XYZ file of C-alpha atoms in Angstrom:
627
model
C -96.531 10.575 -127.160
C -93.201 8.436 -126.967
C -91.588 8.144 -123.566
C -88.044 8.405 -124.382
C -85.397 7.343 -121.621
C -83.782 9.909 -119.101
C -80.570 9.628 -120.989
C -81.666 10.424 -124.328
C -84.180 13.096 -122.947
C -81.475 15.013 -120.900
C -79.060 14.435 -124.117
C -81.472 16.583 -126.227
C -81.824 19.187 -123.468
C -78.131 19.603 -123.147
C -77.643 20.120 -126.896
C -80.465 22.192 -127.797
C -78.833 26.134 -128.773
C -79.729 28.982 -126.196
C -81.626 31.019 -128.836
C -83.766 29.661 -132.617
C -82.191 31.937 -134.816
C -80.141 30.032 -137.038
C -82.502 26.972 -136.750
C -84.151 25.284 -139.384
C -88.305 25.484 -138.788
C -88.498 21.814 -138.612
C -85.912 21.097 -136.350
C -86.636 24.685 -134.183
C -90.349 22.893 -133.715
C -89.210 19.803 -132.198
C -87.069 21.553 -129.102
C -87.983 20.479 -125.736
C -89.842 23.320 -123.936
C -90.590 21.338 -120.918
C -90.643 17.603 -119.864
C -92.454 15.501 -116.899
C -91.489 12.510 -115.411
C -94.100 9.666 -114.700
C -93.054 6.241 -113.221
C -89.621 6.892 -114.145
C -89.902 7.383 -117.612
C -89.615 11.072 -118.603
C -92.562 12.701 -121.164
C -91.918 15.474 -123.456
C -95.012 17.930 -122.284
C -94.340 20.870 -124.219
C -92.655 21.502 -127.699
C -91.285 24.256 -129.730
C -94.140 24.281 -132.483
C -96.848 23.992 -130.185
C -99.350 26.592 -129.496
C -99.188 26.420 -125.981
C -96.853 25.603 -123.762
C -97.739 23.976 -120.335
C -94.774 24.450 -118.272
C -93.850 22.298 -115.713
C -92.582 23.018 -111.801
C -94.008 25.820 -109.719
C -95.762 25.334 -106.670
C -99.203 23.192 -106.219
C -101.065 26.421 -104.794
C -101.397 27.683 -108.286
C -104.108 25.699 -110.847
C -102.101 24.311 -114.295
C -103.735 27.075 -116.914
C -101.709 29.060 -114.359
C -98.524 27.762 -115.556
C -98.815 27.646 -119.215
C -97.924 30.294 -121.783
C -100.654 30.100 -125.200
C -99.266 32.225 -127.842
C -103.093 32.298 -129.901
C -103.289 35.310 -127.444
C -100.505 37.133 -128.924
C -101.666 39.269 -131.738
C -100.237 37.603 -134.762
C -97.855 40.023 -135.947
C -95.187 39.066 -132.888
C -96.204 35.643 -132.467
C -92.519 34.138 -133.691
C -91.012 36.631 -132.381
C -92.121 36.426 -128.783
C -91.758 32.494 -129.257
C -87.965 32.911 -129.853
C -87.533 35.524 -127.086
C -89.518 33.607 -124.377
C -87.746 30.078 -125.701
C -83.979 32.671 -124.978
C -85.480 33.633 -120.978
C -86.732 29.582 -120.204
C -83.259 28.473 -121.520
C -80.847 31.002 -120.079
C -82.922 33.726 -117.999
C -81.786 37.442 -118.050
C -78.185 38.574 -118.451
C -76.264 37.992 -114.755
C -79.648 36.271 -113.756
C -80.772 32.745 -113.086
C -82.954 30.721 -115.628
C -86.759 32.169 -114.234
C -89.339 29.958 -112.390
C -92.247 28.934 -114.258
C -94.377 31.087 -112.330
C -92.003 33.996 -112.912
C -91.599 33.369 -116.479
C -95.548 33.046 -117.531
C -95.805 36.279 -114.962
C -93.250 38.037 -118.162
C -95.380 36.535 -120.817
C -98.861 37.995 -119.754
C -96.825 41.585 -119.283
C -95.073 41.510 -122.674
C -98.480 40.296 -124.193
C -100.156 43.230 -122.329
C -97.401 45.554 -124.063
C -98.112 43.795 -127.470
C -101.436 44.327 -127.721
C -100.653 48.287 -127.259
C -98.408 47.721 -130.295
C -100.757 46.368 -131.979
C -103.429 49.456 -131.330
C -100.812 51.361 -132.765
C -100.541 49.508 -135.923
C -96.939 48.553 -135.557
C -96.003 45.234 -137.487
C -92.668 44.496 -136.103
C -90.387 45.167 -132.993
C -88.045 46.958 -135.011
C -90.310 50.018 -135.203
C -90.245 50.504 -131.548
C -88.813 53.382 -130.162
C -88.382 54.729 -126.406
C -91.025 57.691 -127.875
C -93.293 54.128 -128.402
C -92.459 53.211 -125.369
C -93.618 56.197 -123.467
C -96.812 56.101 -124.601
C -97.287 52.475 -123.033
C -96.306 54.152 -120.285
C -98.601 56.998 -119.913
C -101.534 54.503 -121.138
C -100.655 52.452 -117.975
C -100.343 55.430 -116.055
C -104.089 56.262 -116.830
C -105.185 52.296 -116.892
C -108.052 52.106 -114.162
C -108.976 48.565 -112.585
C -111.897 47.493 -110.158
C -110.481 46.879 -106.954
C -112.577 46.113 -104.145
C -115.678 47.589 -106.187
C -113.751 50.932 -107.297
C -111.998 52.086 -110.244
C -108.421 52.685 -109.275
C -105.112 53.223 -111.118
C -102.448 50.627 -111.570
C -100.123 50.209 -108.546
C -96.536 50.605 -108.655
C -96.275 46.920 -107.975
C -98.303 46.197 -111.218
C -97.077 49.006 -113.037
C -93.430 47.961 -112.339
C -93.865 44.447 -113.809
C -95.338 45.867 -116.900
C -92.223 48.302 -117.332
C -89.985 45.040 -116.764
C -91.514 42.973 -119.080
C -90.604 45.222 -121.497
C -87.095 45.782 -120.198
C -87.085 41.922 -120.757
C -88.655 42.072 -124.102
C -86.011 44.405 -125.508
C -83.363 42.091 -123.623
C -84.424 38.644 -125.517
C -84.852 40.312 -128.375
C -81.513 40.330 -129.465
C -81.547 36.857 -129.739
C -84.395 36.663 -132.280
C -84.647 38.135 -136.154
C -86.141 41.611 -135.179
C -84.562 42.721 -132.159
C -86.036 46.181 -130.817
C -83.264 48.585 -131.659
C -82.948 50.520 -128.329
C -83.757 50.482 -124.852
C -86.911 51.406 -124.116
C -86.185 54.082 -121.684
C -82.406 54.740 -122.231
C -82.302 57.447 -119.289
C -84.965 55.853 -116.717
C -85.721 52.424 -115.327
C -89.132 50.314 -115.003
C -88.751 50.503 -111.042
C -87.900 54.836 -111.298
C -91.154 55.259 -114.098
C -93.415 53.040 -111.952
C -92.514 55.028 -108.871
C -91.535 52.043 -106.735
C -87.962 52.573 -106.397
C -86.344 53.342 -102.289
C -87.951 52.097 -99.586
C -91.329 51.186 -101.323
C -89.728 47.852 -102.544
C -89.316 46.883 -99.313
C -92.855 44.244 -99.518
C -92.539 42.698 -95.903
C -93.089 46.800 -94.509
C -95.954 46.809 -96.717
C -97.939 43.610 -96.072
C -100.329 45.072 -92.970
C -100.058 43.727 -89.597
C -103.491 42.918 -89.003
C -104.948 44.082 -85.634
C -105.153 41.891 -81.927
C -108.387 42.670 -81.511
C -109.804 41.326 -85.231
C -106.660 38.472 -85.230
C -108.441 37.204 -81.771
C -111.722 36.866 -82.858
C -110.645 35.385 -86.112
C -108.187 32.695 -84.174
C -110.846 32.099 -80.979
C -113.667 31.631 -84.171
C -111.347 29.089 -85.809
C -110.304 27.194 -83.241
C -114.183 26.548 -81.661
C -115.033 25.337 -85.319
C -111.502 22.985 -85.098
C -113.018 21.857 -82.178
C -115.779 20.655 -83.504
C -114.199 19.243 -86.347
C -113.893 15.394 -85.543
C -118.337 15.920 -85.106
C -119.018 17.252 -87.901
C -116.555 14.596 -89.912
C -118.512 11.991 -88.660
C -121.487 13.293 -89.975
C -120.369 14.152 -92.647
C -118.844 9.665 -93.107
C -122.823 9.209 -92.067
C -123.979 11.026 -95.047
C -121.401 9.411 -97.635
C -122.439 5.820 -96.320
C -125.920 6.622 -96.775
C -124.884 7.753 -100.442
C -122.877 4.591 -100.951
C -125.918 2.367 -99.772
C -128.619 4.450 -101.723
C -125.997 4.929 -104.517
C -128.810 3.738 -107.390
C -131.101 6.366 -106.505
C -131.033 9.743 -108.426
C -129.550 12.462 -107.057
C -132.380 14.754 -105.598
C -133.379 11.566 -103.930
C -130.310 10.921 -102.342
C -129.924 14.447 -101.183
C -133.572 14.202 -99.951
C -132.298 11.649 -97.649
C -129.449 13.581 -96.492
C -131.259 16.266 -95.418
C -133.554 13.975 -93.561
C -130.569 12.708 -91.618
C -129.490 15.906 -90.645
C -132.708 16.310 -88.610
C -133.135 13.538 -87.743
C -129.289 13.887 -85.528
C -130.530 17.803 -84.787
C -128.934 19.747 -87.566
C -131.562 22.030 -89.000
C -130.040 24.479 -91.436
C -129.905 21.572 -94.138
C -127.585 20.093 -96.406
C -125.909 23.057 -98.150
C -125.234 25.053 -94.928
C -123.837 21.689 -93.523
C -121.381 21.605 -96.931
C -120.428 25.490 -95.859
C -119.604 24.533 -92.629
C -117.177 21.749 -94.210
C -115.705 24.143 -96.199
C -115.769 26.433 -93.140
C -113.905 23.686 -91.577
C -110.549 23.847 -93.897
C -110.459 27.339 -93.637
C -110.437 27.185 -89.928
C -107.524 24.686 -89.474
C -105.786 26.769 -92.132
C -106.343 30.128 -89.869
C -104.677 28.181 -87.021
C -101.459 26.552 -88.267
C -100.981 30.018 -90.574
C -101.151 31.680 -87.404
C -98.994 28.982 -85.477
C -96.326 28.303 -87.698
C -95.370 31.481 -89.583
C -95.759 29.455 -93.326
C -96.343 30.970 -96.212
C -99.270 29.812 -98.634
C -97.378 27.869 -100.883
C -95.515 26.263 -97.822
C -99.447 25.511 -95.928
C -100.655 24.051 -98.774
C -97.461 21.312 -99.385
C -98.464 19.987 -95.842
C -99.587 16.227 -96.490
C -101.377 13.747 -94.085
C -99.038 12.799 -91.209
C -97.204 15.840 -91.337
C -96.260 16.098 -88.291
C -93.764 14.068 -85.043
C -92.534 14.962 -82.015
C -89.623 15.560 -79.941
C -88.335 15.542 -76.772
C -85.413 17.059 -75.586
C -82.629 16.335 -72.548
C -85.033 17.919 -69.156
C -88.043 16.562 -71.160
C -89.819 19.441 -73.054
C -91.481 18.138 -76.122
C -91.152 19.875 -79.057
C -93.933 19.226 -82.353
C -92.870 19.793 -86.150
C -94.832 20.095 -88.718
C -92.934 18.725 -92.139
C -93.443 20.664 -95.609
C -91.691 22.315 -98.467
C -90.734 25.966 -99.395
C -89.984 27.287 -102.786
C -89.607 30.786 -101.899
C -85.363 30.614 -101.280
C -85.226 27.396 -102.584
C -84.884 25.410 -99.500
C -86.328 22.571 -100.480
C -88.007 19.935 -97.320
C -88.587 21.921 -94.629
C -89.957 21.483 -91.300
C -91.556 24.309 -88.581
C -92.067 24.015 -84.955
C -95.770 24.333 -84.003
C -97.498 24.086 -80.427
C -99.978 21.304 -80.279
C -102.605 23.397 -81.259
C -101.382 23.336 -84.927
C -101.090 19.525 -84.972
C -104.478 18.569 -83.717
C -105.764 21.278 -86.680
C -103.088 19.258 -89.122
C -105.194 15.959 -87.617
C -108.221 17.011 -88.522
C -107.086 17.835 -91.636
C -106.030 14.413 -92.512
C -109.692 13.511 -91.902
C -110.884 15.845 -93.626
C -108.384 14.941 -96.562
C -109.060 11.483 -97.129
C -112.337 11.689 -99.313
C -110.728 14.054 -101.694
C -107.105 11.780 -101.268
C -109.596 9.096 -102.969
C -111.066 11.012 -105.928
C -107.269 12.390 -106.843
C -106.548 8.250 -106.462
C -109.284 7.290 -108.921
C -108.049 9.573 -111.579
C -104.861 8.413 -111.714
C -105.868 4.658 -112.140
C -108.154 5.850 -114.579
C -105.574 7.555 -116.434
C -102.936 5.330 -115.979
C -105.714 2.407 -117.512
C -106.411 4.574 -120.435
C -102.892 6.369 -121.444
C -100.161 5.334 -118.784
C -98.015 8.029 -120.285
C -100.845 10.738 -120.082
C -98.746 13.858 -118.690
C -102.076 14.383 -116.276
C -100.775 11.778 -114.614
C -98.198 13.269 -113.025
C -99.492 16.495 -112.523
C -102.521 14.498 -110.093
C -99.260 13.049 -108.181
C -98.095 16.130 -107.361
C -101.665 16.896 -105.271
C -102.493 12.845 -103.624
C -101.238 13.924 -100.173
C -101.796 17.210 -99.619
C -104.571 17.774 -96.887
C -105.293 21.779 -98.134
C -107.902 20.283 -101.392
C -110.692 21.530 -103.136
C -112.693 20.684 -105.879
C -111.542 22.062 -109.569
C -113.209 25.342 -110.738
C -116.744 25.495 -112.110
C -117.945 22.375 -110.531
C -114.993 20.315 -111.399
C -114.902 17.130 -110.607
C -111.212 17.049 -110.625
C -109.490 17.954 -107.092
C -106.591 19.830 -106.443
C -104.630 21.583 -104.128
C -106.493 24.525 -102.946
C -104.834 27.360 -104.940
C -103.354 30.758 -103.174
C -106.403 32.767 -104.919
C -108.895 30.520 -103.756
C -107.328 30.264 -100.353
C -107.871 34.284 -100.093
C -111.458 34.718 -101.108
C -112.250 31.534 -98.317
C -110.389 33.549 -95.651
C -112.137 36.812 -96.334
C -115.276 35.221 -96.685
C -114.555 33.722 -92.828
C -113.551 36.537 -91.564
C -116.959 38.681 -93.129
C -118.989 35.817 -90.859
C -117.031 36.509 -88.159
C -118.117 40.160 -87.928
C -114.872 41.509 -88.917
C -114.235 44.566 -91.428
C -110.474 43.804 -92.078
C -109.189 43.004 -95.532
C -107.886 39.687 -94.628
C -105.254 38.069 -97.264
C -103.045 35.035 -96.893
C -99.447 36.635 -96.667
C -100.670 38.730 -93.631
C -100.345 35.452 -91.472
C -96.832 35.618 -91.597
C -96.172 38.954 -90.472
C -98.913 38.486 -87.663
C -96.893 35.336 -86.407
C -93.447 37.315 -86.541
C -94.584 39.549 -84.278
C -96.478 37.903 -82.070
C -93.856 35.330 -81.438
C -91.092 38.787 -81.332
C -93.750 39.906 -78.602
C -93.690 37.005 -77.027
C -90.503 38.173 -75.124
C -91.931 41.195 -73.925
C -94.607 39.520 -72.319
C -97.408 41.469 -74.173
C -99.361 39.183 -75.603
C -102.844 39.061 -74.029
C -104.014 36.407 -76.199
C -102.176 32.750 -77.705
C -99.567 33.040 -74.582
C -99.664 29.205 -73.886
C -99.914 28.827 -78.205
C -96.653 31.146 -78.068
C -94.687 30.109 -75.198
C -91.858 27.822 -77.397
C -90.605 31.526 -78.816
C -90.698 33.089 -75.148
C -87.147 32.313 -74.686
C -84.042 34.501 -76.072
C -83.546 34.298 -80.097
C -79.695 35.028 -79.631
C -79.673 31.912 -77.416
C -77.271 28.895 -79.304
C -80.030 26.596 -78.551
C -82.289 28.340 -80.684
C -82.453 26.722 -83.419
C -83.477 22.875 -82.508
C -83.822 21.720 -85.862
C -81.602 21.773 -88.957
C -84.286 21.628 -91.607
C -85.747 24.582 -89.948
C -87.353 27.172 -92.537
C -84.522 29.893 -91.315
C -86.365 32.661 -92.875
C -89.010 32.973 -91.128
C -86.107 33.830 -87.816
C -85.119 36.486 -89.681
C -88.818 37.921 -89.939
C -89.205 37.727 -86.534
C -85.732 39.239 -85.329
C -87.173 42.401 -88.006
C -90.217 42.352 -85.747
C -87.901 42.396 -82.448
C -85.976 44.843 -83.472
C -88.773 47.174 -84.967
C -90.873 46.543 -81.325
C -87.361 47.409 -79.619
C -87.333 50.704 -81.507
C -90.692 51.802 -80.775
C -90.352 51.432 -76.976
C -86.758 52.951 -77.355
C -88.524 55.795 -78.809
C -91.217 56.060 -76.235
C -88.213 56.043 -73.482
C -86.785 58.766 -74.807
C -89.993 60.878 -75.439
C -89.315 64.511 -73.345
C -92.779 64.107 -71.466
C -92.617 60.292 -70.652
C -92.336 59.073 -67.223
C -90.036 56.512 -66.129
C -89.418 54.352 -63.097
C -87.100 51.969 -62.037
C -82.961 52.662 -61.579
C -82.267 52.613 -65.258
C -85.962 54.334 -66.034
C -84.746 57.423 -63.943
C -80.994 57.365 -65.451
C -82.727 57.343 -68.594
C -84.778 60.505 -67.971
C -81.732 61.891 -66.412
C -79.699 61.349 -69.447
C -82.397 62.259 -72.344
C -82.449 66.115 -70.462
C -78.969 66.222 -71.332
C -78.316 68.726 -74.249
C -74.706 67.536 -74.335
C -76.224 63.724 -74.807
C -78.924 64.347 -77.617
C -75.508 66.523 -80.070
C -74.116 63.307 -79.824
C -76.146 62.048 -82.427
C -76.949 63.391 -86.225
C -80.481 63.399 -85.075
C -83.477 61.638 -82.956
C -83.614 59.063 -85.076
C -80.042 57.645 -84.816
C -80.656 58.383 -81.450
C -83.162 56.296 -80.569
C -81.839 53.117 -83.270
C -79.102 53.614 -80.687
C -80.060 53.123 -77.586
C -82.221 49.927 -78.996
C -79.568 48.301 -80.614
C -77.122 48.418 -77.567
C -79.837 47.360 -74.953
C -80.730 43.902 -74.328
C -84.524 44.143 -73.562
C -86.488 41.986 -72.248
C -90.008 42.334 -70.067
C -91.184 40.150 -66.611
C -94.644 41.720 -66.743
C -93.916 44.425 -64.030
C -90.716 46.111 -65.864
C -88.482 45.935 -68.595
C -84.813 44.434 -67.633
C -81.913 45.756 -69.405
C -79.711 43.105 -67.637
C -77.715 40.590 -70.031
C -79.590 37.553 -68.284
C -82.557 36.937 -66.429
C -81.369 35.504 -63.043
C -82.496 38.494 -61.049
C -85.109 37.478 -58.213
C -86.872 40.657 -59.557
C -87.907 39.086 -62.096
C -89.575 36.486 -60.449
C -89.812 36.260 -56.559
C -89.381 40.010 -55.935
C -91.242 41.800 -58.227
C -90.876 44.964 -56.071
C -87.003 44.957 -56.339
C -87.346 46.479 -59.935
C -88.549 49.950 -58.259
C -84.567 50.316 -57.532
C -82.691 48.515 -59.732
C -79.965 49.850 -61.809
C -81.194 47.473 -64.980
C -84.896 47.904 -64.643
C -87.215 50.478 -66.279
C -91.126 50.759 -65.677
C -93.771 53.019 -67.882
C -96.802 53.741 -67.397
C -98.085 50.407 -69.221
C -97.161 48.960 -65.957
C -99.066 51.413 -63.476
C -102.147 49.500 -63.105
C -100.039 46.033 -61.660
C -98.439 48.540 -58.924
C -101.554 50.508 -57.878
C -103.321 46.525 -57.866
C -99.940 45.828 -55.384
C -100.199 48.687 -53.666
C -104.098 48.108 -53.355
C -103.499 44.362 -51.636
C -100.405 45.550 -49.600
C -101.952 48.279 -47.733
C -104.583 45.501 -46.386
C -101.969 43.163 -45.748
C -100.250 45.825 -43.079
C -103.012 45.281 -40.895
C -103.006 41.125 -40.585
C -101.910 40.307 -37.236
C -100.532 36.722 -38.693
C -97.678 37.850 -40.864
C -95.199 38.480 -37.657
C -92.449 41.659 -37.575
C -90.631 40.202 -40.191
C -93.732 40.200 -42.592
C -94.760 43.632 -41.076
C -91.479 44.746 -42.281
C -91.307 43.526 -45.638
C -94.772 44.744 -46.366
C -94.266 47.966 -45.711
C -90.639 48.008 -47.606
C -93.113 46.797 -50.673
C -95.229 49.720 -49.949
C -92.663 52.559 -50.046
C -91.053 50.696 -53.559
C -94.667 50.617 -54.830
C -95.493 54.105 -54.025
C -92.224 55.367 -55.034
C -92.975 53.878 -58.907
C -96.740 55.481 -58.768
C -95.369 58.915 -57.824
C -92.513 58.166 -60.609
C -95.140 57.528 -63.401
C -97.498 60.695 -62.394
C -99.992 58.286 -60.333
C -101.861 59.220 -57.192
C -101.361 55.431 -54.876
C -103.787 56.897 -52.577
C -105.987 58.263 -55.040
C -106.316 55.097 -56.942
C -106.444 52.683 -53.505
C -109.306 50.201 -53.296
């Protein structure tokens, strides 16, 4: 394979047609489907004529068979013709649409290949004999397609379903560009989305991705984080065993792993040499739980990390800020960099560790394939994966290593989470709603577990200071305002239940004013009501109330917790009961110290009456309850 300069390269690109139909076969087999660059010299990977096409871009988390598109598994009748309509969608993408990702674009080929093959069963030889009453029978066979999922038989989704319906949307769309064009739309009075049932508020995929519960997300994190702990131990072990490899290295290998397994109890590890491997593997997962959990990335954007990801900062009264440095695909933003509490960097450290022996094997390969072909395309494709930390070995006892792909990553995390005792479905996009909200909770000081992890999001998001750093991921903000504002709703709602008790100055002018029949016709229903009152409140909690005010300067927040009984900005439920009757509890033995003076006396007693006053508010008994 000829490495041809970028100039010429790029020249061909430019001028090659956006469509094959008026192409000579000789000259339509030599376009350019897809080109790498190694060592500056750029290497035709993919061609016209050739069977398959390995595509080149996409993110590292997905292996390279992922990313290719092999037209032997087109049944033969529409293999030219699905060449010429794919060649159309790489070159110039879908009317008023950009030219597809790779991922996006082999995603199309295995759904118009599904649709093909139902062509096929129905003895059709050409596109032009498809007809929307074709059509619909793909789409009741889909309808009444079952899959195994999670060890049942279950229909498609609409998710699933929907692509399928596209790709054929898309299959009638290139096909005007090619010799046998399918005549009419498939569906000429419905849509993909409308037949898959996925149209309205069902696209919406954040709503849908589960919020997975405190109670399993803190046994998960506190699990993780002891292993992390551990991690720099076990790594040395694990440097003792590979220098007793290197030193034995002409022995066979049952030998060798003979004397591995002595070592291991010989230093007090008893559960041998594969469980000691599982616990390695164990280890990755671990330090991928934490900085998913601490940083709000996505898979794609975890698995870019590389070693010395991450620096510090320090800003003008001295707080230090950590970043972690990556990449994100999913807007197209390019670099990108997160802030993450320490927590996430000393996982990211161990990672490195962890890394290196892996780093070495990806390092090996390339010299060997540089020695043997230095323009072998593999070359740069093992580039791509030398510094990442997230590895793994290839499939099937591969040899090769790679970055650890986003299927992989989700059968390691549910397999963590089984050991752990936990029954939730656990899946790798879930981490980024979980850290939206937690860090939107953060503000309401609810969070009984990761406070100190959280505290960097504690202060206001509509603050200018905000945002510290300009090659923030600004996304991710936006998740977590829909996680504010959805957590500002729901206690909106609960404030203006009929039957809920309120304290506080603004609690009881809230009661006050939800009685109101005059207030509630206001509004086209409880709904807008209640989306209302959220959105023209600035909320906040201190832990003994919830302050309406625009700032936080109020000694009631701090110094005075008691102050809140009264105010005009405060309102207290009954989530906050238990702190008052505790007060109330200590205050009423306070009264009787002889130490405090009149003044004390005094101010005790006020303390009583405001903590009393918010029991009886809330429907509580002080003297009931009273140590």
């Amino acid at each position: 394979m000829t490495a041809p300069g970028i100039a010429l390269v790029e020249a061909r690109l430019v001028a090659q047609p956006g469509d094959v139909r008026f192409l000579p076969e000789v000259e339509r087999d030599h376009l350019i489907i897809s080109t790498i660059q190694i060592d500056g010299n750029w290497i035709i990977r993919s061609q016209y004529g050739d069977d398959i096409w390995q595509l080149t871009g996409g993110t590292t988390n997905f292996r390279a068979n992922r990313k290719r598109m092999d037209f032997t598994q087109v049944p033969a009748p529409y293999r030219t013709v699905v060449k010429e309509a794919m060649y159309r969608y790489l070159m110039r993408g879908r009317d008023g649409s950009v030219k597809p990702s790779t991922l996006t674009a082999v995603s199309a080929f295995k759904h118009i290949n599904a649709f093909l093959h139902h062509l096929n069963s129905l003895k059709l030889k050409h596109l032009g004999a498809v007809t929307p009453l074709v059509c619909s029978t793909y789409v009741a066979a889909c309808r009444s397609e079952k899959v195994k999922r999670r060890k049942r038989k279950k229909p498609l989704s609409a998710g699933e379903l929907a692509k399928r319906f596209q790709a054929v949307e898309l299959l009638y769309e290139m096909s005007q560009f090619t010799a046998t064009p399918i005549p009419t739309h498939p569906w000429p009075d419905s849509s993909a989305n409308h037949l898959a049932g996925s149209t309205g508020a069902a696209q919406n995929r954040r709503s849908r991705t589960p919020l997975i519960p405190d109670e399993a997300f803190t046994t998960l994190f506190q699990e993780a984080y002891a292993l992390m702990k551990r991690g720099d131990e076990l790594l040395s072990i694990r440097d003792q065993l590979d220098a007793l490899e290197e030193e034995n290295i002409v022995l066979p290998g049952r030998a060798i792993k003979d004397l591995k397994n002595r070592h291991l109890k010989d230093i007090g590890w008893q559960r041998g040499l594969r469980t000691f491997n599982m616990a390695l593997i164990d280890l990755r997962t671990a330090c991928y739980i934490i900085v998913a959990s601490l940083s709000g990335c996505r898979n794609h954007e975890l698995v870019y990390v590389q070693t010395d990801a991450c620096y510090r900062t320090e800003d003008d009264d001295g707080e230090v800020y950590w970043w972690m440095r990556s990449q994100s695909d999913k807007t197209g933003a390019g670099k990108a960099e997160w802030m993450v509490p320490e927590a996430a960097v000393e996982a990211l450290q161990i990672m490195d560790r962890w890394a290196a022996p892996y780093q070495a094997v990806i390092a090996a390969e390339i010299a060997q394939r540089r020695a043997a072909d230095p323009q072998d395309p593999e070359i740069a494709e093992a580039q791509k994966h030398a510094r990442a930390v997230f590895l793994s070995n290839g499939q099937q006892n591969s040899k090769q290593v790679r970055t650890l792909s986003n299927s992989a990553s989700g059968l390691k995390l549910k397999a963590f989470a089984k050991r752990c005792g936990l029954t939730w479905d656990l899946a790798t996009h879930q981490f980024r709603r979980k850290f939206a909200n937690y860090a939107a909770r953060s503000q309401f000081g609810d969070l009984r577990y990761l406070r100190e992890h959280f505290k960097h999001w504690s202060q206001d998001m509509t603050n200018d200071g905000y945002a510290l750093n300009e090659s923030q991921e600004m996304e991710l903000y936006a998740e977590i305002w829909d996680e504010l504002e959805a957590i500002k709703f729901g206690l909106a709602e609960q404030w203006l239940s009929p039957n809920e008790p309120l304290a506080g100055g603004y609690g009881k002018n809230l009661m006050d004013w939800r009685s109101r029949q005059e207030n509630i016709a206001v509004f086209k229903d409880h709904k807008t009501m209640v989306a209302s009152v959220a959105a023209s409140h600035a909320i906040r909690s201190n832990g003994h109330a919830w302050c309406t005010a625009d700032d936080n300067q109020c000694i009631g927040n701090t110094l005075e917790k008691t102050r809140c009984s009264g105010c005009d900005n405060a309102v207290i439920g009954r989530v906050h009961a238990r702190m008052y009757q505790g007060l109330y509890s200590d205050l009423k033995q306070l009264r009787h110290s002889d130490d405090i003076g009149p003044g004390g006396q005094a101010r005790v007693q006020r303390d009583l009456e405001r903590c009393r006053d918010v029991l009886m508010s809330l429907g509580c008994d002080p003297e009931e309850n009273a140590a």
